[in-house]
CSV table of C-alpha atoms in Angstrom, one decimal:
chain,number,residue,atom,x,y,z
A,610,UNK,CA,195.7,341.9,157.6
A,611,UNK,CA,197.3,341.1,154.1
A,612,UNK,CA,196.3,344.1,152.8
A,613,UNK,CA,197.9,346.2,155.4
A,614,UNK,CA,201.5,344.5,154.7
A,615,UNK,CA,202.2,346.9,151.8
A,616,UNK,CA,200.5,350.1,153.6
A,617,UNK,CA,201.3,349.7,157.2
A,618,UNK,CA,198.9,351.1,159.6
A,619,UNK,CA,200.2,354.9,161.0
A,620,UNK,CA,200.1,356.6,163.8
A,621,UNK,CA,198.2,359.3,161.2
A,622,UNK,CA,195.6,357.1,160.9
A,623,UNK,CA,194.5,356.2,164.5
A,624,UNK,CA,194.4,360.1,165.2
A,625,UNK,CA,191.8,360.5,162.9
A,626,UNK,CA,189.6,358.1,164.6
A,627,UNK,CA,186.9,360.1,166.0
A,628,UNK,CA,186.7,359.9,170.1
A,629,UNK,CA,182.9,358.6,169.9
A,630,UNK,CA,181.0,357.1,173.2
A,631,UNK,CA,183.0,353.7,173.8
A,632,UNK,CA,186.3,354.5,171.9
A,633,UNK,CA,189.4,353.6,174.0
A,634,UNK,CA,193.0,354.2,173.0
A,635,UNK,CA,195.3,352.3,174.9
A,636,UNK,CA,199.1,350.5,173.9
A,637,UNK,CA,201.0,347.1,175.1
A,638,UNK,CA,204.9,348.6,175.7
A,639,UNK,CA,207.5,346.0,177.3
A,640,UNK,CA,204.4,343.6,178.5
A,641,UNK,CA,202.6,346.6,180.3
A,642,UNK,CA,198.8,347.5,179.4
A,643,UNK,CA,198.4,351.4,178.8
A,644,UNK,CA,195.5,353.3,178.7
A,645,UNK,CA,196.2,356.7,176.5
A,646,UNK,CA,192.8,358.1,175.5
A,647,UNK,CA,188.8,357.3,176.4
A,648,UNK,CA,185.8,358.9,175.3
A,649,UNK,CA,182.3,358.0,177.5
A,650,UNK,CA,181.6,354.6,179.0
A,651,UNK,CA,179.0,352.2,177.9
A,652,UNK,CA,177.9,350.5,181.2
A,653,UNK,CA,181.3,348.4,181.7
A,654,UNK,CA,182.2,346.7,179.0
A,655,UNK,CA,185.7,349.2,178.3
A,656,UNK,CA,186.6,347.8,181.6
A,657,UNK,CA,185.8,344.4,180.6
A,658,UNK,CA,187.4,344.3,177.4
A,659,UNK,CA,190.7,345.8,178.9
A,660,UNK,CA,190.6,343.5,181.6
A,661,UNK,CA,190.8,340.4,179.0
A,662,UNK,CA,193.3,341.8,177.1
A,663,UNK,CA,195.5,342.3,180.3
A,664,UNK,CA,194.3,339.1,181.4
A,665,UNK,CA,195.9,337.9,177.9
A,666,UNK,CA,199.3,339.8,178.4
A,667,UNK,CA,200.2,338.2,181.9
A,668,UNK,CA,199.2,334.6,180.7
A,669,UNK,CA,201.2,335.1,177.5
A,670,UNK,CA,203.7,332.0,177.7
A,671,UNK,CA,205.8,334.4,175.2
A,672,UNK,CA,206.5,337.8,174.8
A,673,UNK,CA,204.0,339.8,173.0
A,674,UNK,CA,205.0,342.8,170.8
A,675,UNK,CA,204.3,346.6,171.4
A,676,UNK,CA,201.6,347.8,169.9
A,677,UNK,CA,199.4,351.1,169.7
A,678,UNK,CA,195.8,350.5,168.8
A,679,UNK,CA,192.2,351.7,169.1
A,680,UNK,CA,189.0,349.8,169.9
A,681,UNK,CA,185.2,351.1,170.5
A,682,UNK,CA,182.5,349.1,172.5
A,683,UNK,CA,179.6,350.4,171.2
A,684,UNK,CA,177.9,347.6,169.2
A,685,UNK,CA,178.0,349.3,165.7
A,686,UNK,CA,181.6,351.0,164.4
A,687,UNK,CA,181.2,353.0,161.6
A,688,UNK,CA,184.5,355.1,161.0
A,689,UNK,CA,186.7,354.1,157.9
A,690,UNK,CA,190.1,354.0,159.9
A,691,UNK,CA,191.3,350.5,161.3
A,692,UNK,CA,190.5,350.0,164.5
A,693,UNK,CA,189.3,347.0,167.0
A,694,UNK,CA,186.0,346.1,166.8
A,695,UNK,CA,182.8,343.7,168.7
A,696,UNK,CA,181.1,343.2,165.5
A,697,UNK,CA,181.4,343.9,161.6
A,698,UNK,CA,179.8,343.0,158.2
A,699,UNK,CA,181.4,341.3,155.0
A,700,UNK,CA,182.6,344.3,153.5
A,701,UNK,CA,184.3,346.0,156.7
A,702,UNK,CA,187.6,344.3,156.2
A,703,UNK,CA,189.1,347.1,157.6
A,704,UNK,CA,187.9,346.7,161.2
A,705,UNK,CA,189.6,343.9,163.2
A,706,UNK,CA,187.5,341.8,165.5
A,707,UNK,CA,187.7,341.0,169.1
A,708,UNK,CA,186.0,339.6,171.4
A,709,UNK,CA,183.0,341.0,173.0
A,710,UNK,CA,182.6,342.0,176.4
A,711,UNK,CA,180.4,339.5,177.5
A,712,UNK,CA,183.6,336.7,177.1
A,713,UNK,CA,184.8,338.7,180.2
A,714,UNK,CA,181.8,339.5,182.0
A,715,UNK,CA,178.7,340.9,181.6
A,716,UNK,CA,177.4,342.1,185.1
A,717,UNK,CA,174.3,344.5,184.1
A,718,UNK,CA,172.3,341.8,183.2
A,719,UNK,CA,173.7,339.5,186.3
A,720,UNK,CA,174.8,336.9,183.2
A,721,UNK,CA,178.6,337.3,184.2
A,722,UNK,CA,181.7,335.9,183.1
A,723,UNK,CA,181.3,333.7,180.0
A,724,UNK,CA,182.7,330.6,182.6
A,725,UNK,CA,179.6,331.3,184.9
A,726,UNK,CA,177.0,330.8,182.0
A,727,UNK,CA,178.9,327.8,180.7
A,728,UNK,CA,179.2,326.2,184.6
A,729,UNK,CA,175.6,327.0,185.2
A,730,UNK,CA,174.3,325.6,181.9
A,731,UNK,CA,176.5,322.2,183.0
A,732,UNK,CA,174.9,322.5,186.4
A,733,UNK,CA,171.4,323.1,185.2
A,734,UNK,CA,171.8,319.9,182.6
A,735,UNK,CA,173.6,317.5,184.5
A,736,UNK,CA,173.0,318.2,188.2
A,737,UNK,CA,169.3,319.3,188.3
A,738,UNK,CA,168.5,316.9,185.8
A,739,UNK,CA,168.2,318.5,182.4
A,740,UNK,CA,170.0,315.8,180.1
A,741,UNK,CA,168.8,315.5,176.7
A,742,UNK,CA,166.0,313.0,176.8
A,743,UNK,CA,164.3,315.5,179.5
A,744,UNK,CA,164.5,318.4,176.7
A,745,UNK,CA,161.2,320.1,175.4
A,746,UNK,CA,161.0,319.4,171.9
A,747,UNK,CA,160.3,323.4,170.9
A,748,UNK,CA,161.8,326.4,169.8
A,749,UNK,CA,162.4,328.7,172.8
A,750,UNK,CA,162.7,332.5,172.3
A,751,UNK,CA,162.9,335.5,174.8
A,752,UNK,CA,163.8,339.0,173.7
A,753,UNK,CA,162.2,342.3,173.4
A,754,UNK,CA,161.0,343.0,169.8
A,755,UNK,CA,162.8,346.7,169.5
A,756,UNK,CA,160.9,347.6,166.7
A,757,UNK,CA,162.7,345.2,164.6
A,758,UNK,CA,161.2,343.7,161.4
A,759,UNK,CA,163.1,340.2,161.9
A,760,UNK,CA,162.3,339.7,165.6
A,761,UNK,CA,158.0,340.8,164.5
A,762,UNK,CA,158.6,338.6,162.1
A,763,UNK,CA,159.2,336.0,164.0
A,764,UNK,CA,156.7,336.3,166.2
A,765,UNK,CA,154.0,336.7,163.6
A,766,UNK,CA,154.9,333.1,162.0
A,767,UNK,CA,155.0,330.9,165.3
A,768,UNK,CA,152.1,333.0,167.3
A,769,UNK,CA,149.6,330.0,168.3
A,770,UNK,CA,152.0,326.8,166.8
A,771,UNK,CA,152.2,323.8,169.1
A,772,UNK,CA,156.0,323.4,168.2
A,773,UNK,CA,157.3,327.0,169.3
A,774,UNK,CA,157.5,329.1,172.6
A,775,UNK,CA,158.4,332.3,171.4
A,776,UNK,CA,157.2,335.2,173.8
A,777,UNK,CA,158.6,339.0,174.1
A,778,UNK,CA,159.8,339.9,177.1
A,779,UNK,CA,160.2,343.4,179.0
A,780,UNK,CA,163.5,343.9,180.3
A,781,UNK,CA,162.1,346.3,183.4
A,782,UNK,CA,159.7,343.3,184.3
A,783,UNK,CA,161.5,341.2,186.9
A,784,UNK,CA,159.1,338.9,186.5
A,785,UNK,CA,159.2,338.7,183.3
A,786,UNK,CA,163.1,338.2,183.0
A,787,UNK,CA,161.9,335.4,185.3
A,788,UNK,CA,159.6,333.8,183.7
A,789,UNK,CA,160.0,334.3,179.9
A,790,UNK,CA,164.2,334.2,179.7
A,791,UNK,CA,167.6,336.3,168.2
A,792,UNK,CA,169.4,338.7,168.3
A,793,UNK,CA,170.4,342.2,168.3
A,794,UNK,CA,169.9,345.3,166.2
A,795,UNK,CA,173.7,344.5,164.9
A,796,UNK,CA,175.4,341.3,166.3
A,797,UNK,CA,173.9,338.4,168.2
A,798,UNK,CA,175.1,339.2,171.4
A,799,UNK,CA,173.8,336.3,172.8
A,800,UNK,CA,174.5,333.4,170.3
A,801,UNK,CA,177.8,332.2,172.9
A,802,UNK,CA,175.1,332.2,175.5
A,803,UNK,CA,173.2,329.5,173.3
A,804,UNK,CA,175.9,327.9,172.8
A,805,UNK,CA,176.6,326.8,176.5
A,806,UNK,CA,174.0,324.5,176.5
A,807,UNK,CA,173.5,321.1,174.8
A,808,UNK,CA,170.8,322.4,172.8
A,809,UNK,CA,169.7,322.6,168.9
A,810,UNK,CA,170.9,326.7,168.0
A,811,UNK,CA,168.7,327.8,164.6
A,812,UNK,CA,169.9,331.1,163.6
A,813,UNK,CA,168.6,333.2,160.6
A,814,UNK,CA,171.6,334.2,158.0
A,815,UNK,CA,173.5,336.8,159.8
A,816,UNK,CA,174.6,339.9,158.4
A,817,UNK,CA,177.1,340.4,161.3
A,818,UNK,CA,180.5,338.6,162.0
A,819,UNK,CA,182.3,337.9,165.6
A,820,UNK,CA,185.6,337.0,165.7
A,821,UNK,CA,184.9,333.2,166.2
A,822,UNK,CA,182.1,333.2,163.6
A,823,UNK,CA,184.4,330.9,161.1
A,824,UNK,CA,183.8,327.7,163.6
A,825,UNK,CA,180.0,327.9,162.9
A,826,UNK,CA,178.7,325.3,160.6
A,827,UNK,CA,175.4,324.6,159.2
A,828,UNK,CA,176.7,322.2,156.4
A,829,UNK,CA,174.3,319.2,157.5
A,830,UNK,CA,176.8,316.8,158.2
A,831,UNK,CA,179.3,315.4,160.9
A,832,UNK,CA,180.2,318.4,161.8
A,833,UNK,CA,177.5,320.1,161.6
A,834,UNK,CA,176.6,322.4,165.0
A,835,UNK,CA,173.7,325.0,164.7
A,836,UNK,CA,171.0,325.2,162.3
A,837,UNK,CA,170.6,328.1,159.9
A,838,UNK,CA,166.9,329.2,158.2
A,839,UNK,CA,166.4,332.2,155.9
A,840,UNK,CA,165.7,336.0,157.6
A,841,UNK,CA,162.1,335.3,156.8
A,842,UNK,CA,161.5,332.0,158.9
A,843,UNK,CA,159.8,330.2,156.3
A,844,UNK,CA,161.3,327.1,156.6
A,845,UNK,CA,161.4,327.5,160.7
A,846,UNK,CA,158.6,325.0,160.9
A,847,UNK,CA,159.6,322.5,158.7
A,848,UNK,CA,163.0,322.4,160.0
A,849,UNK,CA,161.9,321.9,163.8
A,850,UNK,CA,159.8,318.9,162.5
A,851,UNK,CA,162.5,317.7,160.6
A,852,UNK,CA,164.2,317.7,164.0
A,853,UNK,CA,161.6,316.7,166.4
A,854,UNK,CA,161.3,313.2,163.9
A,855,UNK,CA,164.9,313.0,164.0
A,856,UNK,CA,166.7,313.0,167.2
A,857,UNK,CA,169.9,311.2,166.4
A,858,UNK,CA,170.5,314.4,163.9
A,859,UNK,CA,169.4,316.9,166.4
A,860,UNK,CA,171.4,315.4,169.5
A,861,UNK,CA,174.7,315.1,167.0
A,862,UNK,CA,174.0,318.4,166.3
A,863,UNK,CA,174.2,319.9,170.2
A,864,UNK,CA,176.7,317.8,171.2
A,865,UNK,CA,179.3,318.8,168.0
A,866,UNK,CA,178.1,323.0,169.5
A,867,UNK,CA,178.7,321.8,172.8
A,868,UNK,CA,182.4,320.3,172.2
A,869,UNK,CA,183.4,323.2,169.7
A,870,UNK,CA,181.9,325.9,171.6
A,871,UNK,CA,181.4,325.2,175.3
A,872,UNK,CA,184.4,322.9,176.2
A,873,UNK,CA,186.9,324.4,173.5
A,874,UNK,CA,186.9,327.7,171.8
A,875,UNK,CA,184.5,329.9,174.1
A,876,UNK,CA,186.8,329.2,177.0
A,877,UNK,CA,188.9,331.9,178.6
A,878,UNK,CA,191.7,329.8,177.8
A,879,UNK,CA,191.0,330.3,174.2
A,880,UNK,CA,189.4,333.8,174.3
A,881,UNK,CA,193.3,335.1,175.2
A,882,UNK,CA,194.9,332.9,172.5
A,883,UNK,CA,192.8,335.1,170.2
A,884,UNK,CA,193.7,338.0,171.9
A,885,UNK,CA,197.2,336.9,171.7
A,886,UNK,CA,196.9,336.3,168.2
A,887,UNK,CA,194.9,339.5,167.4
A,888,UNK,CA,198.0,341.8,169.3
A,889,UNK,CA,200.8,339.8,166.7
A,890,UNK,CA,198.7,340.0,163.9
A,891,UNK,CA,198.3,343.9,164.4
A,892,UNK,CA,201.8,344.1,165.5
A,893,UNK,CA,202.7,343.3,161.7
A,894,UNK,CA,201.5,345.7,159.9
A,895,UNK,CA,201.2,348.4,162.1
A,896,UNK,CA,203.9,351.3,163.9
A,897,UNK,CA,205.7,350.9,166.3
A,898,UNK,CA,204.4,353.0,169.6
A,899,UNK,CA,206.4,356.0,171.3
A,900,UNK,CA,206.1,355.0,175.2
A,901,UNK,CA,207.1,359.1,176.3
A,902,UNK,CA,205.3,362.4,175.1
A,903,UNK,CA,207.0,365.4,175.3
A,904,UNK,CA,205.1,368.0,177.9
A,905,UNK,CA,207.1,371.5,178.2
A,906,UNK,CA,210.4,369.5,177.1
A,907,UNK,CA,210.1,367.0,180.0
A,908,UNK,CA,209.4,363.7,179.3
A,909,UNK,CA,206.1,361.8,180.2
A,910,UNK,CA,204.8,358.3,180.0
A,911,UNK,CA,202.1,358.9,177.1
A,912,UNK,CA,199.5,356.2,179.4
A,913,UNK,CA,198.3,355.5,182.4
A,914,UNK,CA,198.5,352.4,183.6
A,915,UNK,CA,195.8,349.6,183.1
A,916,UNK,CA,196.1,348.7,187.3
A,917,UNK,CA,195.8,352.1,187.6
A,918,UNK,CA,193.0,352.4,185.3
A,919,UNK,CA,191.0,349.6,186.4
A,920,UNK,CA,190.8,350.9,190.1
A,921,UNK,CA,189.9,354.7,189.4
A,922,UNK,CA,188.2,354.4,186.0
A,923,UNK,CA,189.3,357.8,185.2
A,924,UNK,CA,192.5,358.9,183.3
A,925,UNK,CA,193.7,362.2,185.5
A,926,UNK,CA,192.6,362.9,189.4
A,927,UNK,CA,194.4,364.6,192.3
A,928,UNK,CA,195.9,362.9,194.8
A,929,UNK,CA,194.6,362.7,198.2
């Protein structure tokens, strides 16, 4: 953001964002949600990620400011311009995060909203009896491989070891999903997923950021609340013993994710103080939006509604 206070984001610059599967353009104008511009659909997560930001708009306890912006769902941006992002390495200072869809919900895989995971993982621990003494002292894993290096990898070094559970699952298997519940080809999509249970995260170094990816901390410590190992997983066996032979470490470890994660800053509650944040933060060093278009010298709202939006999914249709 700093370095946009001397070159302030343009209208210009937004218009040469290539409309690519998942790109939305939309504006917030006098506390309204406007959707101006989409390109494709990737299963629902446009509609998910508009739905939070309007969620943060009408919960706002303060105005917010009008804004014009773009944002893409796919999991991997590439174009140079600024615009809002899932996901982005070091050196992409120019793409702003937000959160994912899966904060919202995430209905394709029946996960849901981010408060059903969390209220299930509480339900699973502390109703059908799950605490932390009951807790299998091994490294659980379930994901299809994709081809990916990191995810063979890790399956090559804890094949056949007494202290892992590491299995690749097929997605089209019902009963595989079942039975076998790392992440992605670009961000770890399911890290806050980890992170609703009282559990021991281990992580390899990531290449990829997420907007709350500054709260992680694998400093051993007091504050210390996931485990990080290098890509290669060399040290993944030691540091499970390490853990299994100290359980006052590993427990302070869960419970400090737990409290930062579960009961604090993966809530909806602060999910739309981000937003809110994200939407002032934009607001100063960017344009400031033109609510009408003119169409044949007649003036026209340039978006359609977000209620609008959310109900037809489409931007123009006849009435009936």
């Amino acid at each position: 953001m700093e370095g946009r206070k001397l070159s302030r984001i343009t209208s210009e610059e937004l218009d040469e964002i290539e409309p690519k599967n998942g790109y939305v353009r939309a504006m917030i104008y006098d506390q309204g949600l406007y959707v101006i511009q989409k390109q494709g659909a990737i299963y629902s997560r446009e509609l998910s990620t508009l739905h939070a930001i309007y969620r943060a708009i009408l919960t706002s306890p303060l105005p917010l400011p009008n804004i014009e912006f773009v944002f893409n769902t796919d999991d991997i941006v590439f174009e140079p311009q600024p615009l809002w992002a899932y996901a982005r390495k070091a050196e992409h200072n120019h793409l702003w995060l937000m959160p994912d869809f899966g904060f919202f919900s995430w209905p394709e895989t029946l996960a849901g909203s981010m408060r059903e995971v969390q209220l299930k993982a509480v339900e699973e621990e502390d109703i059908r009896q799950h605490p932390w003494h009951n807790k299998i002292e091994k490294v659980l894993w379930r994901g299809a491989t994709m081809g990916l290096a990191l995810r063979d990898r890790l399956l090559s070094v804890t094949t056949g070891k007494e202290w892992a559970d590491v299995v690749a699952l097929d997605w089209h298997d019902k009963d595989s999903m079942q039975h076998d519940l790392k992440k992605g080809n670009s961000y770890s999509g399911r890290l806050k997923y980890l992170q609703a249970c009282q559990s021991v995260v281990i992580a390899h170094k990531m290449d990829w950021i997420q907007h709350y990816f500054p709260l992680l901390e694998a400093t051993r410590g007091p504050n210390q609340n996931y485990i990080e190992v290098d890509r290669d997983f060399d040290e993944l066996e030691f540091t499970v013993d390490r853990l299994r032979r100290n359980d006052k470490e590993a427990r302070k470890i869960a419970t400090n994710s737990v409290r930062t994660f579960r009961e604090r800053y993966l809530t909806a509650a602060a999910e739309a103080c981000y937003w809110r944040r994200l939407i002032r933060g934009w607001a100063e060093v960017s344009f400031e939006p033109e609510f009408y278009k003119l169409v044949n010298g007649t003036k026209q709202w340039r978006g359609l509604p977000f209620e609008s939006f959310a109900l037809e999914r489409r931007l123009e249709w006849d009435p009936y």
